[in-house]
Tab-separated table of C-alpha atoms and ligand atoms in Angstrom:
chain	number	residue	atom	x	y	z
A	2	MET	CA	-44.386	-14.322	-42.549
A	3	ASN	CA	-44.801	-17.475	-40.716
A	4	THR	CA	-43.584	-17.937	-37.163
A	5	THR	CA	-40.473	-19.803	-38.223
A	6	THR	CA	-39.444	-17.048	-40.721
A	7	ARG	CA	-39.930	-14.382	-38.132
A	8	TYR	CA	-37.895	-16.352	-35.700
A	9	ILE	CA	-35.053	-16.762	-38.047
A	10	LEU	CA	-35.120	-12.945	-38.857
A	11	LEU	CA	-35.025	-12.125	-35.126
A	12	VAL	CA	-31.949	-14.346	-34.747
A	13	ILE	CA	-30.161	-12.767	-37.679
A	14	PHE	CA	-30.898	-9.274	-36.163
A	15	LEU	CA	-29.660	-10.254	-32.903
A	16	VAL	CA	-26.390	-11.702	-34.271
A	17	ILE	CA	-25.758	-8.580	-36.352
A	18	GLY	CA	-26.505	-6.309	-33.392
A	19	LEU	CA	-24.277	-8.242	-30.973
A	20	HIS	CA	-21.482	-8.368	-33.610
A	21	SER	CA	-21.427	-4.592	-33.928
A	22	ILE	CA	-21.603	-3.960	-30.205
A	23	LEU	CA	-18.587	-6.274	-29.806
A	24	SER	CA	-16.484	-5.030	-32.574
A	25	PHE	CA	-17.041	-1.414	-31.294
A	26	THR	CA	-15.908	-2.410	-27.779
A	27	HIS	CA	-12.846	-4.055	-29.411
A	28	GLU	CA	-12.060	-0.969	-31.482
A	29	ASP	CA	-12.437	1.261	-28.598
A	30	TYR	CA	-10.003	-0.760	-26.768
A	31	GLY	CA	-6.997	1.613	-27.050
A	32	ARG	CA	-4.753	-0.219	-24.765
A	33	ALA	CA	-5.339	-3.714	-26.266
A	34	THR	CA	-4.737	-2.479	-29.805
A	35	SER	CA	-1.682	-0.517	-28.985
A	36	ILE	CA	-0.181	-3.332	-27.021
A	37	SER	CA	-0.717	-5.893	-29.708
A	38	ASN	CA	0.794	-3.390	-32.258
A	39	ILE	CA	3.945	-3.044	-30.095
A	40	ALA	CA	3.880	-6.728	-29.445
A	41	ALA	CA	3.957	-7.534	-33.173
A	42	GLN	CA	7.139	-5.630	-33.510
A	43	LEU	CA	9.011	-7.612	-31.013
A	44	PRO	CA	11.230	-10.375	-32.174
A	45	TRP	CA	9.939	-12.851	-29.653
A	46	SER	CA	6.132	-12.029	-30.119
A	47	SER	CA	5.510	-15.214	-32.119
A	48	SER	CA	6.740	-17.449	-29.403
A	49	SER	CA	4.161	-18.923	-27.049
A	50	SER	CA	4.804	-21.552	-24.474
A	51	THR	CA	2.731	-24.375	-23.509
A	52	LEU	CA	1.708	-25.810	-19.994
A	53	GLU	CA	4.679	-28.123	-20.089
A	54	ASP	CA	7.068	-25.195	-19.964
A	55	ILE	CA	5.905	-24.067	-16.501
A	56	PRO	CA	8.330	-24.884	-13.864
A	57	ASP	CA	7.200	-27.129	-10.919
A	58	SER	CA	8.228	-24.501	-8.527
A	59	TYR	CA	5.069	-22.327	-9.418
A	60	TYR	CA	2.922	-25.069	-8.355
A	61	ILE	CA	4.083	-25.281	-4.754
A	62	SER	CA	0.942	-24.105	-3.053
A	63	PRO	CA	1.424	-21.178	-0.518
A	64	GLU	CA	0.962	-22.971	2.785
A	65	THR	CA	0.253	-20.621	5.667
A	66	ASN	CA	2.317	-21.381	8.596
A	67	VAL	CA	-0.332	-21.021	11.216
A	68	THR	CA	1.533	-23.180	13.769
A	69	GLY	CA	4.443	-20.976	14.546
A	70	GLY	CA	4.551	-18.146	12.195
A	71	ILE	CA	2.033	-15.337	11.667
A	72	GLN	CA	-1.561	-16.292	11.849
A	73	ALA	CA	-3.783	-16.015	8.894
A	74	GLY	CA	-5.616	-12.632	8.912
A	75	LYS	CA	-3.254	-11.184	11.520
A	76	ALA	CA	-0.504	-9.681	9.365
A	77	ASN	CA	0.443	-5.982	9.866
A	78	ALA	CA	-1.252	-5.330	6.406
A	79	THR	CA	-3.853	-3.277	4.441
A	80	LEU	CA	-5.758	-3.410	1.213
A	81	LEU	CA	-5.048	-0.198	-0.727
A	82	MET	CA	-6.780	1.634	-3.405
A	83	LEU	CA	-5.989	5.039	-5.073
A	84	ALA	CA	-9.199	6.411	-6.634
A	85	ARG	CA	-11.189	9.354	-7.669
A	86	ASN	CA	-14.680	10.186	-6.622
A	87	SER	CA	-15.573	9.511	-10.258
A	88	ASP	CA	-14.393	6.011	-9.803
A	89	THR	CA	-17.009	5.199	-7.103
A	90	ASP	CA	-18.962	2.434	-8.895
A	91	SER	CA	-16.012	0.680	-10.156
A	92	ALA	CA	-14.074	1.006	-6.926
A	93	VAL	CA	-17.125	-0.426	-5.035
A	94	ARG	CA	-17.157	-3.294	-7.507
A	95	SER	CA	-13.536	-4.213	-7.107
A	96	ILE	CA	-13.682	-4.009	-3.341
A	97	ARG	CA	-16.816	-6.077	-3.226
A	98	GLU	CA	-15.194	-8.752	-5.300
A	99	LEU	CA	-12.043	-9.036	-3.184
A	100	GLU	CA	-14.181	-9.010	-0.084
A	101	ASP	CA	-16.147	-11.988	-1.498
A	102	LYS	CA	-13.272	-13.900	-2.632
A	103	PHE	CA	-10.822	-13.318	0.171
A	104	ASN	CA	-11.303	-10.595	2.706
A	105	LYS	CA	-14.472	-11.478	4.393
A	106	LYS	CA	-12.547	-14.410	5.941
A	107	PHE	CA	-9.501	-12.407	6.755
A	108	LYS	CA	-10.939	-8.893	7.485
A	109	TYR	CA	-7.977	-6.790	6.576
A	110	PRO	CA	-8.453	-3.031	6.630
A	111	TRP	CA	-8.906	-1.011	3.503
A	112	VAL	CA	-7.159	2.371	2.862
A	113	LEU	CA	-8.421	4.600	0.063
A	114	LEU	CA	-6.336	7.572	-1.127
A	115	ASN	CA	-7.258	10.575	-3.317
A	116	GLU	CA	-5.602	13.896	-4.044
A	117	GLU	CA	-8.978	15.430	-3.508
A	118	PRO	CA	-11.312	14.961	-0.384
A	119	PHE	CA	-13.527	11.815	-0.917
A	120	SER	CA	-17.155	12.685	-1.343
A	121	ASP	CA	-19.628	11.544	1.430
A	122	GLU	CA	-21.288	9.424	-1.432
A	123	PHE	CA	-17.898	7.609	-2.030
A	124	LYS	CA	-17.365	6.942	1.635
A	125	LYS	CA	-20.866	5.788	2.156
A	126	ARG	CA	-20.759	3.488	-0.836
A	127	ILE	CA	-17.295	1.887	0.060
A	128	SER	CA	-18.213	1.593	3.759
A	129	ASN	CA	-21.307	-0.447	2.690
A	130	VAL	CA	-19.252	-3.172	1.171
A	131	VAL	CA	-16.148	-3.702	3.529
A	132	SER	CA	-15.918	-6.445	6.146
A	133	GLY	CA	-13.601	-4.662	8.449
A	134	GLU	CA	-12.186	-1.017	8.970
A	135	VAL	CA	-11.813	1.418	6.219
A	136	HIS	CA	-9.727	4.589	6.231
A	137	PHE	CA	-10.027	7.442	3.728
A	138	GLY	CA	-7.053	9.722	3.290
A	139	GLU	CA	-6.085	12.727	1.346
A	140	ILE	CA	-2.790	12.838	-0.344
A	141	PRO	CA	-0.447	15.779	0.826
A	142	HIS	CA	-0.098	18.317	-2.072
A	143	ASP	CA	3.567	17.811	-2.442
A	144	HIS	CA	3.267	14.133	-2.838
A	145	TRP	CA	1.006	14.384	-5.825
A	146	TYR	CA	1.539	17.566	-7.904
A	147	GLN	CA	4.412	18.347	-10.240
A	148	PRO	CA	7.161	19.917	-8.352
A	149	ASP	CA	8.122	23.712	-9.068
A	150	TRP	CA	11.709	22.779	-10.294
A	151	ILE	CA	10.228	20.920	-13.288
A	152	ASP	CA	10.781	23.124	-16.589
A	153	GLU	CA	7.165	23.437	-17.523
A	154	GLU	CA	7.921	24.359	-21.031
A	155	LYS	CA	10.019	21.259	-21.466
A	156	ALA	CA	7.295	19.064	-19.768
A	157	THR	CA	4.517	20.493	-22.049
A	158	ALA	CA	6.510	19.959	-25.151
A	159	ALA	CA	7.018	16.350	-24.015
A	160	ARG	CA	3.414	15.812	-23.395
A	161	LYS	CA	2.405	17.266	-26.723
A	162	LYS	CA	5.065	15.119	-28.615
A	163	MET	CA	3.822	11.967	-26.954
A	164	GLU	CA	0.208	12.817	-27.687
A	165	ASP	CA	1.015	13.425	-31.367
A	166	ASP	CA	2.843	9.926	-31.274
A	167	HIS	CA	-0.373	8.396	-29.810
A	168	ILE	CA	1.383	7.091	-26.711
A	169	ILE	CA	-1.115	5.786	-24.312
A	170	TYR	CA	-1.648	8.581	-21.625
A	171	GLY	CA	1.129	10.486	-23.331
A	172	GLY	CA	-0.598	13.794	-23.168
A	173	SER	CA	-1.847	13.366	-19.564
A	174	LEU	CA	-0.358	15.292	-16.553
A	175	SER	CA	-2.602	13.672	-14.012
A	176	TYR	CA	-1.364	10.231	-15.178
A	177	ARG	CA	2.262	11.361	-14.611
A	178	ASN	CA	1.240	12.674	-11.111
A	179	MET	CA	-0.112	9.312	-10.361
A	180	CYS	CA	2.788	7.311	-11.677
A	181	ARG	CA	5.248	9.474	-9.622
A	182	PHE	CA	2.984	9.082	-6.419
A	183	ASN	CA	2.811	5.311	-6.913
A	184	SER	CA	6.544	5.157	-7.311
A	185	GLY	CA	7.713	7.215	-4.503
A	186	PHE	CA	5.106	8.629	-2.254
A	187	PHE	CA	2.195	6.327	-1.331
A	188	TYR	CA	3.995	4.425	1.352
A	189	ARG	CA	4.839	7.832	3.079
A	190	HIS	CA	1.105	8.679	3.556
A	191	PRO	CA	0.424	9.074	7.412
A	192	ILE	CA	-2.288	6.391	7.372
A	193	LEU	CA	0.051	3.893	5.775
A	194	GLN	CA	2.729	4.314	8.415
A	195	ASN	CA	0.856	2.031	10.514
A	196	TYR	CA	1.417	-0.936	8.079
A	197	LYS	CA	4.184	-2.972	6.602
A	198	TRP	CA	2.331	-4.929	3.876
A	199	TYR	CA	-0.106	-3.693	1.212
A	200	TRP	CA	-2.118	-5.246	-1.513
A	201	ARG	CA	-2.741	-2.744	-4.331
A	202	VAL	CA	-6.227	-2.856	-5.832
A	203	GLU	CA	-7.569	-0.634	-8.630
A	204	PRO	CA	-11.137	0.153	-9.624
A	205	ASP	CA	-12.553	-2.106	-12.250
A	206	VAL	CA	-10.269	-5.259	-11.590
A	207	HIS	CA	-11.637	-8.743	-11.085
A	208	PHE	CA	-10.702	-11.644	-8.841
A	209	HIS	CA	-11.625	-14.874	-10.420
A	210	CYS	CA	-10.925	-17.540	-7.674
A	211	ASP	CA	-11.565	-18.026	-4.149
A	212	ILE	CA	-8.451	-17.017	-2.135
A	213	ASP	CA	-8.452	-19.427	0.851
A	214	PHE	CA	-4.896	-18.652	2.023
A	215	ASP	CA	-3.410	-15.340	3.560
A	216	PRO	CA	-1.051	-13.964	1.003
A	217	PHE	CA	0.369	-11.474	3.532
A	218	ALA	CA	1.329	-14.325	5.969
A	219	TYR	CA	2.851	-16.215	3.100
A	220	MET	CA	4.992	-13.188	2.141
A	221	GLN	CA	6.137	-12.758	5.820
A	222	GLU	CA	6.872	-16.313	6.487
A	223	ASN	CA	8.848	-16.962	3.287
A	224	ASN	CA	10.844	-13.692	3.522
A	225	LYS	CA	9.380	-12.263	0.372
A	226	VAL	CA	9.235	-8.537	-0.509
A	227	TYR	CA	7.219	-8.246	-3.765
A	228	GLY	CA	4.371	-10.430	-5.114
A	229	PHE	CA	2.920	-10.230	-8.758
A	230	THR	CA	0.448	-12.060	-10.992
A	231	ILE	CA	1.170	-10.590	-14.523
A	232	THR	CA	4.363	-9.491	-16.211
A	233	MET	CA	4.800	-7.881	-19.652
A	234	TYR	CA	6.776	-5.361	-21.731
A	235	GLU	CA	6.693	-1.737	-21.199
A	236	TYR	CA	6.463	0.854	-24.014
A	237	LEU	CA	9.815	1.932	-24.712
A	238	ALA	CA	8.668	5.285	-25.857
A	239	THR	CA	7.518	6.088	-22.176
A	240	ILE	CA	10.960	5.434	-20.658
A	241	PRO	CA	13.685	6.324	-23.295
A	242	THR	CA	16.310	7.307	-20.729
A	243	LEU	CA	15.119	5.265	-17.706
A	244	TRP	CA	17.770	2.471	-17.910
A	245	GLU	CA	20.738	4.699	-18.306
A	246	THR	CA	19.560	6.644	-15.223
A	247	VAL	CA	19.486	3.285	-13.431
A	248	GLN	CA	22.901	2.370	-14.581
A	249	ASN	CA	24.174	5.660	-13.374
A	250	PHE	CA	22.669	5.065	-9.997
A	251	ILE	CA	24.187	1.497	-9.819
A	252	LYS	CA	27.786	2.878	-10.827
A	253	GLU	CA	27.434	5.444	-7.949
A	254	ASN	CA	25.793	2.961	-5.458
A	255	PRO	CA	27.041	-0.590	-6.220
A	256	GLN	CA	26.453	-1.576	-2.540
A	257	TYR	CA	22.750	-1.617	-3.015
A	258	VAL	CA	22.752	-4.430	-5.644
A	259	ALA	CA	21.680	-7.818	-3.995
A	260	GLU	CA	23.487	-11.046	-4.655
A	261	ASN	CA	21.219	-13.414	-6.556
A	262	ASN	CA	19.174	-10.680	-7.930
A	263	ALA	CA	16.710	-10.880	-10.817
A	264	VAL	CA	18.710	-8.684	-13.308
A	265	ASN	CA	18.562	-11.513	-15.944
A	266	TYR	CA	14.744	-11.223	-15.829
A	267	LEU	CA	15.206	-7.371	-16.714
A	268	SER	CA	17.935	-7.811	-19.193
A	269	ASP	CA	18.921	-10.353	-21.966
A	270	ASN	CA	22.610	-9.095	-21.862
A	271	GLY	CA	23.520	-9.028	-18.252
A	272	GLY	CA	22.376	-5.545	-17.728
A	273	SER	CA	23.725	-3.587	-20.671
A	274	SER	CA	20.151	-2.952	-21.841
A	275	PHE	CA	16.599	-3.229	-20.433
A	276	ASN	CA	14.335	-5.693	-22.180
A	277	LEU	CA	11.184	-3.771	-20.951
A	278	CYS	CA	9.972	-6.590	-18.798
A	279	HIS	CA	8.184	-5.529	-15.690
A	280	PHE	CA	5.595	-6.641	-13.165
A	281	TRP	CA	2.276	-5.188	-13.861
A	282	SER	CA	1.860	-2.987	-10.861
A	283	ASN	CA	-1.935	-2.480	-10.783
A	284	PHE	CA	-1.579	-5.608	-8.698
A	285	GLU	CA	1.109	-5.816	-6.113
A	286	ILE	CA	1.359	-7.515	-2.804
A	287	ALA	CA	4.476	-6.043	-1.150
A	288	ASP	CA	6.581	-4.875	1.686
A	289	MET	CA	6.325	-0.980	2.086
A	290	ASP	CA	9.448	-1.172	4.377
A	291	PHE	CA	11.450	-2.020	1.168
A	292	TRP	CA	10.282	1.144	-0.308
A	293	ARG	CA	11.072	3.063	2.874
A	294	GLY	CA	14.473	1.588	3.065
A	295	GLU	CA	17.718	3.371	2.094
A	296	ALA	CA	18.230	1.715	-1.195
A	297	TYR	CA	15.009	2.425	-2.623
A	298	SER	CA	14.738	5.889	-1.074
A	299	LYS	CA	18.007	6.900	-2.668
A	300	PHE	CA	17.145	5.263	-5.996
A	301	PHE	CA	13.798	7.073	-6.237
A	302	ASP	CA	15.340	10.543	-5.365
A	303	HIS	CA	18.002	9.766	-8.130
A	304	LEU	CA	15.281	9.083	-10.728
A	305	ASP	CA	13.014	11.891	-9.669
A	306	LYS	CA	15.570	14.529	-9.725
A	307	THR	CA	16.165	13.823	-13.538
A	308	GLY	CA	12.608	15.022	-14.135
A	309	GLY	CA	11.872	11.751	-16.113
A	310	PHE	CA	8.328	11.291	-14.510
A	311	TYR	CA	7.300	14.544	-16.366
A	312	TYR	CA	9.872	14.861	-19.284
A	313	GLU	CA	9.047	11.346	-20.349
A	314	ARG	CA	6.290	9.204	-18.870
A	315	TRP	CA	8.056	6.819	-16.353
A	316	GLY	CA	5.533	4.363	-14.948
A	317	ASP	CA	5.562	3.071	-11.475
A	318	ALA	CA	5.615	-0.413	-12.765
A	319	PRO	CA	9.085	-0.374	-14.585
A	320	VAL	CA	10.370	1.730	-11.621
A	321	HIS	CA	9.144	-0.786	-8.929
A	322	SER	CA	10.200	-3.782	-10.967
A	323	ILE	CA	13.719	-2.551	-11.595
A	324	ALA	CA	14.314	-1.786	-7.980
A	325	VAL	CA	12.984	-5.118	-6.516
A	326	SER	CA	14.770	-7.015	-9.419
A	327	LEU	CA	18.112	-5.343	-8.371
A	328	PHE	CA	17.971	-4.635	-4.674
A	329	THR	CA	16.384	-7.980	-3.510
A	330	ARG	CA	17.245	-11.443	-4.059
A	331	LYS	CA	15.207	-13.124	-6.822
A	332	ASP	CA	13.761	-15.668	-4.365
A	333	GLN	CA	12.166	-12.684	-2.449
A	334	ILE	CA	10.006	-12.018	-5.432
A	335	HIS	CA	6.875	-14.218	-5.600
A	336	PHE	CA	4.632	-15.193	-8.558
A	337	PHE	CA	1.044	-15.640	-7.178
A	338	ASP	CA	-0.089	-18.249	-9.469
A	339	ASP	CA	-3.034	-18.975	-7.130
A	340	ILE	CA	-4.610	-15.554	-7.483
A	341	GLY	CA	-6.935	-15.305	-10.545
A	342	TYR	CA	-6.744	-11.698	-11.465
A	343	GLU	CA	-7.924	-9.484	-14.230
A	344	HIS	CA	-7.173	-5.915	-15.260
A	345	ASN	CA	-8.368	-4.900	-18.662
A	346	PRO	CA	-7.351	-6.339	-20.975
A	347	TYR	CA	-5.464	-9.258	-19.442
A	348	THR	CA	-6.178	-12.012	-17.040
A	349	HIS	CA	-3.940	-14.299	-15.075
A	350	CYS	CA	-5.692	-17.573	-14.570
A	351	PRO	CA	-4.167	-20.308	-12.204
A	352	ARG	CA	-2.768	-23.079	-14.093
A	353	GLY	CA	-0.930	-25.247	-11.448
A	354	PRO	CA	-2.557	-28.648	-10.852
A	355	GLY	CA	-5.803	-28.603	-9.150
A	356	LYS	CA	-5.565	-24.803	-8.366
A	357	TRP	CA	-8.249	-23.753	-10.807
A	358	GLU	CA	-10.782	-26.263	-9.512
A	359	LYS	CA	-9.729	-25.715	-5.777
A	360	GLY	CA	-10.332	-21.920	-6.320
A	361	LYS	CA	-13.618	-22.443	-8.355
A	362	CYS	CA	-12.129	-19.975	-10.691
A	363	SER	CA	-14.303	-18.278	-13.235
A	364	CYS	CA	-11.438	-17.481	-15.696
A	365	ASN	CA	-10.581	-19.585	-18.528
A	366	PRO	CA	-7.256	-21.226	-17.877
A	367	ASP	CA	-6.536	-21.640	-21.505
A	368	HIS	CA	-6.674	-17.862	-21.981
A	369	SER	CA	-4.267	-16.967	-19.097
A	370	PHE	CA	-1.911	-14.200	-20.071
A	371	ASP	CA	1.182	-15.914	-18.686
A	372	TYR	CA	2.258	-17.548	-21.954
A	373	ASP	CA	0.817	-15.007	-24.343
A	374	GLY	CA	3.551	-13.504	-26.770
A	375	TYR	CA	3.425	-10.201	-24.893
A	376	SER	CA	3.957	-11.776	-21.360
A	377	CYS	CA	7.361	-11.809	-19.643
A	378	MET	CA	6.696	-15.018	-18.028
A	379	LYS	CA	9.411	-16.644	-20.216
A	380	GLN	CA	12.063	-14.164	-18.867
A	381	TRP	CA	10.764	-14.918	-15.292
A	382	ASP	CA	10.927	-18.708	-15.968
A	383	ARG	CA	14.543	-18.536	-17.156
A	384	ILE	CA	15.957	-17.112	-13.909
A	385	GLN	CA	14.206	-19.718	-11.697
B	405	GTP	N1	-7.033	10.037	-6.939
B	405	GTP	C1	-6.701	9.810	-8.317
B	405	GTP	N2	-6.491	8.572	-8.651
B	405	GTP	C2	-6.051	8.193	-9.844
B	405	GTP	C3	-5.866	9.324	-10.862
B	405	GTP	N3	-5.446	8.907	-12.059
B	405	GTP	C4	-5.405	7.410	-11.802
B	405	GTP	N4	-5.768	7.099	-10.554
B	405	GTP	C5	-5.801	5.827	-9.893
B	405	GTP	O1	-4.508	5.290	-10.072
B	405	GTP	C6	-4.614	3.881	-10.511
B	405	GTP	C7	-4.106	3.673	-11.878
B	405	GTP	O2	-4.747	4.439	-12.803
B	405	GTP	P1	-5.422	3.870	-14.120
B	405	GTP	O3	-6.155	4.941	-14.756
B	405	GTP	O4	-6.171	2.549	-13.794
B	405	GTP	O5	-4.103	3.531	-14.894
B	405	GTP	P2	-3.759	2.260	-15.782
B	405	GTP	O6	-4.042	0.930	-14.903
B	405	GTP	O7	-2.392	2.441	-16.151
B	405	GTP	O8	-4.592	2.385	-16.935
B	405	GTP	P3	-6.129	1.711	-17.388
B	405	GTP	O9	-5.870	0.688	-18.375
B	405	GTP	O10	-6.803	2.874	-17.721
B	405	GTP	O11	-6.699	0.969	-16.108
B	405	GTP	C8	-6.118	3.586	-10.350
B	405	GTP	O12	-6.369	3.090	-8.967
B	405	GTP	C9	-6.869	4.859	-10.537
B	405	GTP	O13	-8.115	4.881	-9.851
B	405	GTP	C10	-6.045	10.663	-10.379
B	405	GTP	O14	-5.910	11.666	-11.073
B	405	GTP	N5	-6.476	10.767	-9.147
B	406	NAG	C1	6.752	-22.380	10.684
B	406	NAG	O1	6.983	-21.833	11.938
B	406	NAG	C2	7.785	-22.561	12.783
B	406	NAG	C3	7.892	-22.048	14.085
B	406	NAG	O2	8.152	-20.722	14.129
B	406	NAG	C4	9.178	-22.803	12.157
B	406	NAG	O3	10.105	-23.559	12.876
B	406	NAG	C5	9.108	-23.319	10.723
B	406	NAG	O4	10.347	-23.345	10.044
B	406	NAG	C6	8.099	-22.465	9.784
B	406	NAG	N1	7.880	-23.199	8.634
B	406	NAG	C7	8.049	-22.477	7.419
B	406	NAG	C8	7.750	-23.168	6.184
B	406	NAG	O5	8.413	-21.347	7.351
B	407	NAG	C1	3.341	-2.381	11.301
B	407	NAG	O1	4.384	-2.024	10.484
B	407	NAG	C2	4.954	-0.576	10.513
B	407	NAG	C3	5.828	-0.359	9.431
B	407	NAG	O2	6.860	-1.482	9.443
B	407	NAG	C4	5.543	-0.403	11.986
B	407	NAG	O3	5.970	0.846	12.029
B	407	NAG	C5	4.398	-0.631	12.942
B	407	NAG	O4	5.019	-0.516	14.385
B	407	NAG	C6	3.894	-2.100	12.807
B	407	NAG	N1	2.830	-2.321	13.663
B	407	NAG	C7	2.750	-3.520	14.460
B	407	NAG	C8	1.393	-3.591	15.316
B	407	NAG	O5	3.565	-4.341	14.473
B	408	MG	MG1	-5.905	0.568	-14.217
């Protein structure tokens, strides 16, 4: 064998090897495959919009009002992560990335929560990468675990059924505890009482661009309540009775529904049915005083007492999204186009003129999820 033949063989082996690694990862990608399967069944899945469809209003850059409003870096705000000790490596990576891209300039404190005590190793690794204060909190027992009044037999049967139906996290009890906690309890944690604003961050997410403005100051100065980067459809099988439960609440409490709300983002028929659109809550920049307020507190209690967090698998994403869409004005919800964000398997990459260049973004703007068939950006656009 001469050198050229060896070289060609080596290249062939490398290509085959790489291909099998990549296809394994893809197969292994439970969420991506189940999402595309569901997406394929949706009537609108084939539609995909282009850059020209994006309304100009998305491109208005968040200008921090440093003259008279809140100063950048000085909002009553925290960066928040729920994590397990086993998430140490991925939690450190997410935090380090957000510090590099944003927080080293603004130095907002971090709050980390867990239903178990954080290990010394976890605390040491996190403390090493933050630029400001960090607080580690344990979640009160009753904020996390399944309440006594849940019928365990019914809940077990529901989990079994969903597992048999291959619904993502369908058989998991801890996932249900997490969703209920994120829906109705995190903002009641003693450490979070000190703050109004939070930015939810998860282990293993990515921030693709420099964030040179203060999103908290932007929220405050512009009277925003809730900010998102990605919106998509929920799995109907996880929330079969959620919408009727919401409708019952509205019937009993019409006073909480805001004028100029975003119901037409959630529904294609004026509220008769839910189109499954929601903000992907693994990223949230929002006002905890909204969750603490009367409307949401009553709303959460109404949902919780049906047991739907356990008898079905209600996610905090649809629960939060439905509440902000109904109980705030639509102009209080903000799409953060400027923030390049990735949570496996989707990425939002800034597409407004000059934003990708200005943020020195590492994401590919042509692969932004915004106008993917499974994105709900078209429902968001139509209410603007
Ligand atoms: N302390 C603690 N945190 C949890 C638990 N389950 C999930 N989390 C955290 O809750 C958040 C959401 O959980 P994920 O497992 O990321 O759920 P997901 O985003 O729907 O699904 P993935 O596609 O797996 O990311 C993350 O911040 C997790 O670290 C748990 O049992 N205990
Ligand atoms: C910025 O703050 C000043 C002083 O409070 C105020 O008059 C002005 O309206 C604010 N601008 C915006 C865009 O909120
Ligand atoms: C921060 O916000 C919380 C919740 O609204 C409030 O209780 C607290 O007093 C605020 N702190 C400051 C310094 O404004
Ligand atoms: Mg996640």
